[in-house]
């Protein structure tokens, strides 16, 4: 489903994806929270449409006219925020594989976003920078010589850049290493949290590290800090996995193979169990336990089997129908590909 | 391992095996509890040896000289009792597939036993009757015109016959139907208990039904009563399984397939979990869920993966090594044969 999540991306044994997000506002239109005039609203929409829809790679959708199932799925894929999904006057501009998008009238007039697989900050930033230049060609940004880009919330002002990586950290999660990671990243002005919001990492061991500070640093400094931090956490995670494999031995092999067995055979499966088992298999793959699949395929499966994404693909289902469908989707992927 | 447990035995969707046991004693030798004289002990041994070892199909082993691992395995297969295993002056005469055996100097001088797969009381009784005649040719039994065969414990006197069937009752076990079965069989002078002793049925849902009364009824009456009772319980179990399949639907399919997945993939497995999962698969097979295997193969696997039998095949192992070996044995059987 997330087509941008390609195989063999850099550091994909630990890194799911890299994301860049720029906050931008028009110079002569009130921030969204104060925006009431129909003309001003249309001006925000038109600015982005005329700049970006010149390229036929993009699609424009008004969220007030978008199907609810579709909006929920977009939110689960982190293409729109739940807040934007609820705004009737908001819109989304997005390319075909959803790797490049613009949220219109979220907290800021524009939120430009790019996603790419693995640890790829230069690629992701290059793309968001290009998108920024396309948009800047057609509109005048709210920009202050002293402060930089102006944003609704002061924490985003300056560069307006939020750079993040999504990491799969089953080793650190299993060994209570996450508090150390939190402390470590906090020291360089970054933060770590569950990939699907606070406290959501438990099942799949997916975490997001992003910069806290957007002001008083350059874009390059933010990227460098993210890369350095990510590489440190990656090494920490890899070391922990090797230690786990050594200390647990057959117990870890057993856990991974049982996960394979359940994923290949279960006839219904809840979301949390699926996340946990797929995470176990991804851990196993990185240690040479089990084979025939890639970590990226496991990350894809973790995302594709989230509730709203299943509903987007298969229509509205009851929770128990969804559990049956989830098990079926997982069997399809694993039976085709997995040895064991 | 138990080679007598053949495939496609009658009613093998529910019945594991039929067992007949005759208690016999010599006329002019004290019962084992009072037996001290070396000459008398040898007379008991010699009586059986000369009658039965004429046939080269049988082997004779003194339990005082038999390897402990071997004795434990024989006890787990119900060929000898734990009591006999502990007696230094006891012996076993047994044929190659262990379907026919004589315990010497257990509670009685002789305990003649036959085992056959499925619901086969006539076959099993025919064989034990033949064995009885072979033995009677060479020795003089303790027999009373009024009481019939005399035994150490009066509850075995008369026919000396204990006729039993081992049943796989996962449906009744899951639906709390066992108290009804107990009440039903008690009415006709029979009893039901866990196949590996009181309260042991839980994991694998294996139960044994046998006659309580040996005196004042003919052998044929005991066999008829056992057959009728078994057939009633079989129908009750089959009906319950069909009901379960209807009421649980995908939940039952899920349980069976998860069991298949774990059995085919786990790298270590405890005895109780193995019993439970193999029982789930056997239930599934009888309902057309999963395929490629027979119920009999599942019963075999339940027996072959008991601790002492693993030790007999693979030597002395620590509990954790045994769990690894058990998982390996199970994988071998299921990976060769099972679809899914």
Short mmCIF file of C-alpha atoms in Angstrom, two decimals, chain A:
data_model
loop_
_atom_site.label_atom_id
_atom_site.label_comp_id
_atom_site.label_asym_id
_atom_site.label_seq_id
_atom_site.Cartn_x
_atom_site.Cartn_y
_atom_site.Cartn_z
CA UNK A 1 0.00 0.00 0.00
CA UNK A 2 2.49 2.74 0.92
CA UNK A 3 4.24 2.39 -2.43
CA UNK A 4 7.05 4.70 -1.42
CA UNK A 5 8.12 2.08 1.16
CA UNK A 6 10.58 0.40 -1.19
CA UNK A 7 12.73 -2.58 -0.42
CA UNK A 8 16.43 -2.42 0.40
CA UNK A 9 16.32 1.18 1.60
CA UNK A 10 19.36 2.35 3.64
CA UNK A 11 19.43 0.94 7.19
CA UNK A 12 16.06 -0.70 6.61
CA UNK A 13 16.79 -3.35 9.23
CA UNK A 14 16.02 -0.61 11.77
CA UNK A 15 14.71 2.45 9.93
CA UNK A 16 11.22 2.33 8.43
CA UNK A 17 11.12 5.80 6.91
CA UNK A 18 12.29 9.38 6.92
CA UNK A 19 9.82 12.24 6.88
CA UNK A 20 10.24 15.99 6.30
CA UNK A 21 7.59 18.55 7.01
CA UNK A 22 7.68 22.29 6.36
CA UNK A 23 5.16 24.72 7.88
CA UNK A 24 4.38 27.69 5.61
CA UNK A 25 1.85 30.53 5.69
CA UNK A 26 0.77 33.30 3.34
CA UNK A 27 1.93 36.80 4.18
CA UNK A 28 -1.39 38.61 3.86
CA UNK A 29 -3.94 36.08 5.14
CA UNK A 30 -4.77 35.41 8.84
CA UNK A 31 -3.57 32.12 10.33
CA UNK A 32 -6.16 29.28 10.00
CA UNK A 33 -7.39 29.60 13.60
CA UNK A 34 -8.54 33.20 12.83
CA UNK A 35 -9.46 32.66 9.21
CA UNK A 36 -13.15 33.26 8.46
CA UNK A 37 -13.46 35.06 5.12
CA UNK A 38 -14.45 32.89 2.14
CA UNK A 39 -12.12 34.88 -0.15
CA UNK A 40 -9.14 34.38 2.12
CA UNK A 41 -9.85 30.65 2.40
CA UNK A 42 -10.01 30.33 -1.38
CA UNK A 43 -6.85 32.38 -1.72
CA UNK A 44 -4.97 29.80 0.39
CA UNK A 45 -6.34 26.95 -1.73
CA UNK A 46 -5.70 28.74 -5.03
CA UNK A 47 -2.12 29.58 -4.06
CA UNK A 48 -1.23 25.94 -3.73
CA UNK A 49 -3.34 24.75 -6.65
CA UNK A 50 -1.82 27.14 -9.13
CA UNK A 51 1.73 26.48 -8.00
CA UNK A 52 1.67 22.74 -7.55
CA UNK A 53 -1.13 21.37 -9.73
CA UNK A 54 0.84 22.60 -12.75
CA UNK A 55 2.46 19.21 -12.39
CA UNK A 56 0.07 16.45 -13.41
CA UNK A 57 1.69 14.19 -10.78
CA UNK A 58 -0.54 15.76 -8.12
CA UNK A 59 -4.14 15.39 -7.13
CA UNK A 60 -6.19 17.94 -5.14
CA UNK A 61 -8.96 16.87 -2.78
CA UNK A 62 -11.29 18.97 -0.61
CA UNK A 63 -11.65 17.10 2.65
CA UNK A 64 -15.26 18.24 3.10
CA UNK A 65 -16.05 16.22 -0.01
CA UNK A 66 -13.83 13.24 0.71
CA UNK A 67 -15.17 9.87 1.83
CA UNK A 68 -14.75 9.24 5.58
CA UNK A 69 -13.09 5.83 5.12
CA UNK A 70 -10.58 7.41 2.75
CA UNK A 71 -9.82 10.21 5.23
CA UNK A 72 -9.28 7.76 8.08
CA UNK A 73 -6.91 5.74 5.94
CA UNK A 74 -4.96 8.85 4.94
CA UNK A 75 -4.67 9.75 8.63
CA UNK A 76 -3.41 6.25 9.48
CA UNK A 77 -0.77 6.61 6.77
CA UNK A 78 0.22 9.96 8.31
CA UNK A 79 -0.61 11.79 5.07
CA UNK A 80 -3.14 13.98 6.83
CA UNK A 81 -3.59 14.76 10.52
CA UNK A 82 -6.79 13.81 12.33
CA UNK A 83 -7.32 17.57 12.82
CA UNK A 84 -7.27 18.21 9.07
CA UNK A 85 -9.62 15.27 8.48
CA UNK A 86 -12.20 17.05 10.61
CA UNK A 87 -11.89 20.47 8.88
CA UNK A 88 -14.50 20.92 6.16
CA UNK A 89 -12.54 23.73 4.45
CA UNK A 90 -9.23 21.85 4.43
CA UNK A 91 -7.70 20.17 1.42
CA UNK A 92 -4.90 17.81 0.47
CA UNK A 93 -2.60 17.89 -2.51
CA UNK A 94 -0.86 14.57 -2.93
CA UNK A 95 1.11 12.66 -5.55
CA UNK A 96 0.29 9.15 -6.64
CA UNK A 97 2.39 7.15 -4.19
CA UNK A 98 1.67 9.64 -1.36
CA UNK A 99 5.36 10.33 -0.86
CA UNK A 100 4.81 14.08 -1.47
CA UNK A 101 1.86 16.01 -0.10
CA UNK A 102 0.59 19.39 1.06
CA UNK A 103 -2.02 19.77 3.79
CA UNK A 104 -3.98 22.96 3.21
CA UNK A 105 -5.51 24.80 6.18
CA UNK A 106 -4.29 22.53 8.92
CA UNK A 107 -2.66 24.43 11.81
CA UNK A 108 -0.80 26.46 9.18
CA UNK A 109 -1.93 27.44 5.71
CA UNK A 110 0.39 24.85 4.24
CA UNK A 111 2.11 21.82 5.63
CA UNK A 112 4.48 20.39 3.01
CA UNK A 113 5.48 16.79 3.59
CA UNK A 114 7.73 14.17 2.00
CA UNK A 115 8.23 10.56 3.00
CA UNK A 116 10.91 8.14 1.90
CA UNK A 117 11.96 4.65 2.89
CA UNK A 118 14.90 3.96 5.19
CA UNK A 119 17.34 6.53 6.56
CA UNK A 120 17.24 9.05 3.69
CA UNK A 121 17.21 12.59 5.09
CA UNK A 122 18.91 14.16 2.05
CA UNK A 123 16.44 12.61 -0.40
CA UNK A 124 13.44 13.55 1.73
CA UNK A 125 14.70 17.07 2.36
CA UNK A 126 15.61 17.56 -1.29
CA UNK A 127 12.05 16.73 -2.25
CA UNK A 128 10.38 18.92 0.33
CA UNK A 129 12.72 21.77 -0.58
CA UNK A 130 11.74 21.42 -4.23
CA UNK A 131 8.06 21.43 -3.28
CA UNK A 132 8.69 24.53 -1.15
CA UNK A 133 10.28 26.30 -4.14
CA UNK A 134 7.36 25.34 -6.41
CA UNK A 135 4.92 26.84 -3.92
CA UNK A 136 7.05 29.92 -3.21
CA UNK A 137 7.06 30.73 -6.91
CA UNK A 138 3.34 31.41 -6.83
CA UNK A 139 2.65 32.86 -3.38
CA UNK A 140 4.20 35.25 -0.88
CA UNK A 141 5.15 33.57 2.40
CA UNK A 142 4.84 35.14 5.86
CA UNK A 143 8.55 35.61 6.51
CA UNK A 144 10.47 37.72 8.99
CA UNK A 145 14.15 38.59 8.51
CA UNK A 146 14.78 38.02 12.21
CA UNK A 147 12.48 35.05 12.96
CA UNK A 148 12.37 33.28 9.61
CA UNK A 149 9.12 31.63 8.53
CA UNK A 150 6.18 32.63 10.69
CA UNK A 151 3.81 29.90 11.92
CA UNK A 152 0.60 29.59 13.92
CA UNK A 153 2.44 27.97 16.78
CA UNK A 154 5.75 29.64 17.73
CA UNK A 155 7.40 26.23 18.24
CA UNK A 156 7.37 25.77 14.48
CA UNK A 157 8.71 29.21 13.54
CA UNK A 158 12.13 29.75 11.97
CA UNK A 159 12.88 26.95 9.58
CA UNK A 160 9.36 25.53 9.93
CA UNK A 161 11.09 22.18 9.53
CA UNK A 162 10.12 19.04 11.41
CA UNK A 163 12.50 16.24 10.36
CA UNK A 164 11.82 12.76 11.64
CA UNK A 165 12.66 9.10 11.25
CA UNK A 166 10.46 6.14 12.10
CA UNK A 167 12.46 3.34 13.72
CA UNK A 168 11.69 -0.27 14.51
CA UNK A 169 13.26 -0.88 17.92
CA UNK A 170 12.16 -4.33 19.15
CA UNK A 171 15.50 -4.97 20.83
CA UNK A 172 15.50 -1.75 22.85
CA UNK A 173 11.80 -2.10 23.63
CA UNK A 174 12.34 -5.63 24.95
CA UNK A 175 15.31 -4.71 27.10
CA UNK A 176 13.90 -1.53 28.63
CA UNK A 177 16.38 0.51 26.61
CA UNK A 178 13.88 3.16 25.55
CA UNK A 179 14.33 5.48 28.56
CA UNK A 180 18.05 5.65 27.71
CA UNK A 181 17.16 6.51 24.12
CA UNK A 182 14.78 9.24 25.29
CA UNK A 183 17.43 10.78 27.52
CA UNK A 184 20.03 10.57 24.76
CA UNK A 185 17.94 12.26 22.07
CA UNK A 186 16.64 14.94 24.47
CA UNK A 187 20.23 16.13 24.96
CA UNK A 188 20.45 17.15 21.28
CA UNK A 189 17.03 18.85 21.22
CA UNK A 190 15.19 15.90 19.75
CA UNK A 191 12.32 13.78 21.02
CA UNK A 192 11.22 10.16 20.72
CA UNK A 193 7.64 8.87 20.87
CA UNK A 194 5.46 5.94 19.74
CA UNK A 195 4.99 6.10 15.99
CA UNK A 196 1.21 6.23 16.22
CA UNK A 197 1.13 8.82 19.01
CA UNK A 198 2.12 8.81 22.66
CA UNK A 199 2.31 5.35 24.23
CA UNK A 200 1.37 3.51 21.05
CA UNK A 201 4.68 1.81 20.38
CA UNK A 202 4.14 -1.17 22.66
CA UNK A 203 2.75 -3.65 20.14
CA UNK A 204 4.96 -3.07 17.10
CA UNK A 205 8.00 -1.38 18.68
CA UNK A 206 7.76 1.48 16.17
CA UNK A 207 9.12 4.83 17.37
CA UNK A 208 9.57 8.25 15.85
CA UNK A 209 12.49 10.54 16.52
CA UNK A 210 12.13 14.18 15.48
CA UNK A 211 13.63 17.59 16.14
CA UNK A 212 12.02 19.77 18.81
CA UNK A 213 13.78 22.98 17.87
CA UNK A 214 13.01 24.72 14.56
CA UNK A 215 14.24 28.21 15.38
CA UNK A 216 17.82 29.46 15.57
CA UNK A 217 19.25 26.50 13.71
CA UNK A 218 19.72 25.97 10.00
CA UNK A 219 17.95 23.28 8.02
CA UNK A 220 21.31 21.55 7.49
CA UNK A 221 22.01 21.52 11.22
CA UNK A 222 18.62 19.89 11.84
CA UNK A 223 19.30 17.23 9.20
CA UNK A 224 22.79 16.54 10.50
CA UNK A 225 21.55 16.22 14.06
CA UNK A 226 18.77 13.85 12.99
CA UNK A 227 21.17 11.69 11.01
CA UNK A 228 23.73 11.49 13.79
CA UNK A 229 21.09 10.71 16.40
CA UNK A 230 19.44 8.10 14.21
CA UNK A 231 22.77 6.40 13.52
CA UNK A 232 23.56 6.22 17.22
CA UNK A 233 20.16 4.69 17.99
CA UNK A 234 20.53 2.26 15.05
CA UNK A 235 23.85 0.99 16.39
CA UNK A 236 22.41 0.73 19.90
CA UNK A 237 19.45 -1.27 18.56
CA UNK A 238 21.64 -3.57 16.45
CA UNK A 239 23.91 -4.28 19.41
CA UNK A 240 20.91 -5.04 21.59
CA UNK A 241 19.48 -7.45 19.01
CA UNK A 242 22.78 -9.34 18.81
CA UNK A 243 22.93 -9.52 22.59
CA UNK A 244 19.33 -10.74 22.73
CA UNK A 245 20.04 -13.44 20.17
CA UNK A 246 23.02 -14.57 22.22
CA UNK A 247 21.34 -14.48 25.62
CA UNK A 248 17.96 -15.88 24.58
CA UNK A 249 19.16 -18.38 21.99
CA UNK A 250 16.46 -20.89 21.16
CA UNK A 251 13.88 -18.87 23.11
CA UNK A 252 14.21 -16.05 20.58
CA UNK A 253 14.17 -18.44 17.62
CA UNK A 254 11.06 -19.99 19.10
CA UNK A 255 9.39 -16.59 19.48
CA UNK A 256 10.14 -15.63 15.87
CA UNK A 257 9.04 -18.95 14.39
CA UNK A 258 5.88 -19.02 16.46
CA UNK A 259 5.08 -15.58 15.10
CA UNK A 260 5.62 -16.90 11.56
CA UNK A 261 3.38 -19.89 12.30
CA UNK A 262 0.57 -17.76 13.72
CA UNK A 263 0.74 -15.16 10.94
CA UNK A 264 0.66 -17.86 8.28
CA UNK A 265 -2.22 -19.77 9.84
CA UNK A 266 -4.50 -17.64 12.01
CA UNK A 267 -8.03 -17.12 10.66
CA UNK A 268 -8.65 -13.91 12.58
CA UNK A 269 -6.28 -11.50 14.21
CA UNK A 270 -6.62 -8.26 16.14
CA UNK A 271 -4.52 -5.21 15.30
CA UNK A 272 -2.30 -5.27 18.37
CA UNK A 273 -1.47 -8.97 18.00
CA UNK A 274 -0.67 -8.48 14.32
CA UNK A 275 1.69 -5.59 15.12
CA UNK A 276 3.44 -7.61 17.79
CA UNK A 277 3.87 -10.74 15.66
CA UNK A 278 4.97 -8.87 12.54
CA UNK A 279 7.46 -7.00 14.69
CA UNK A 280 8.80 -10.34 15.98
CA UNK A 281 9.24 -11.59 12.42
CA UNK A 282 11.01 -8.39 11.36
CA UNK A 283 13.38 -8.80 14.32
CA UNK A 284 13.97 -12.42 13.29
CA UNK A 285 14.70 -11.50 9.68
CA UNK A 286 17.37 -9.02 10.77
CA UNK A 287 19.05 -11.78 12.81
CA UNK A 288 18.91 -14.39 10.06
CA UNK A 289 16.11 -16.32 11.78
CA UNK A 290 13.46 -17.18 9.16
CA UNK A 291 13.88 -15.84 5.65
CA UNK A 292 12.33 -15.11 2.29
CA UNK A 293 10.95 -11.76 3.37
CA UNK A 294 12.40 -8.31 3.86
CA UNK A 295 12.06 -5.97 6.82
CA UNK A 296 10.40 -3.46 4.50
CA UNK A 297 7.68 -5.95 3.64
CA UNK A 298 7.06 -6.41 7.34
CA UNK A 299 6.82 -2.63 7.86
CA UNK A 300 4.39 -2.44 4.96
CA UNK A 301 2.30 -5.19 6.48
CA UNK A 302 2.23 -3.38 9.83
CA UNK A 303 0.81 -0.34 8.07
CA UNK A 304 -1.52 -2.11 5.67
CA UNK A 305 -3.23 -4.01 8.46
CA UNK A 306 -4.23 -0.96 10.48
CA UNK A 307 -8.03 -0.67 10.78
CA UNK A 308 -8.87 2.25 8.49
CA UNK A 309 -6.49 1.08 5.78
CA UNK A 310 -8.24 -2.33 5.72
CA UNK A 311 -11.57 -0.50 5.48
CA UNK A 312 -10.26 1.66 2.61
CA UNK A 313 -9.30 -1.47 0.67
CA UNK A 314 -12.21 -3.73 1.56
CA UNK A 315 -15.10 -1.44 2.50
CA UNK A 316 -16.76 -0.93 5.84
CA UNK A 317 -16.39 -4.02 8.03
CA UNK A 318 -17.42 -4.92 11.58
CA UNK A 319 -14.49 -5.35 13.98
CA UNK A 320 -14.76 -9.15 13.77
CA UNK A 321 -14.98 -9.10 9.96
CA UNK A 322 -11.93 -6.85 9.96
CA UNK A 323 -9.99 -9.33 12.11
CA UNK A 324 -10.82 -12.08 9.60
CA UNK A 325 -9.76 -9.86 6.68
CA UNK A 326 -6.56 -8.84 8.47
CA UNK A 327 -5.61 -12.49 9.01
CA UNK A 328 -6.33 -13.18 5.33
CA UNK A 329 -4.16 -10.28 4.11
CA UNK A 330 -1.31 -11.39 6.33
CA UNK A 331 -1.57 -15.04 5.22
CA UNK A 332 -1.48 -13.93 1.59
CA UNK A 333 1.80 -12.07 2.07
CA UNK A 334 3.48 -14.68 4.24
CA UNK A 335 2.34 -17.77 2.40
CA UNK A 336 3.59 -16.42 -0.89
CA UNK A 337 6.93 -15.44 0.41
CA UNK A 338 7.99 -16.92 3.68
CA UNK A 339 10.07 -20.02 4.09
CA UNK A 340 9.02 -22.07 7.11
#
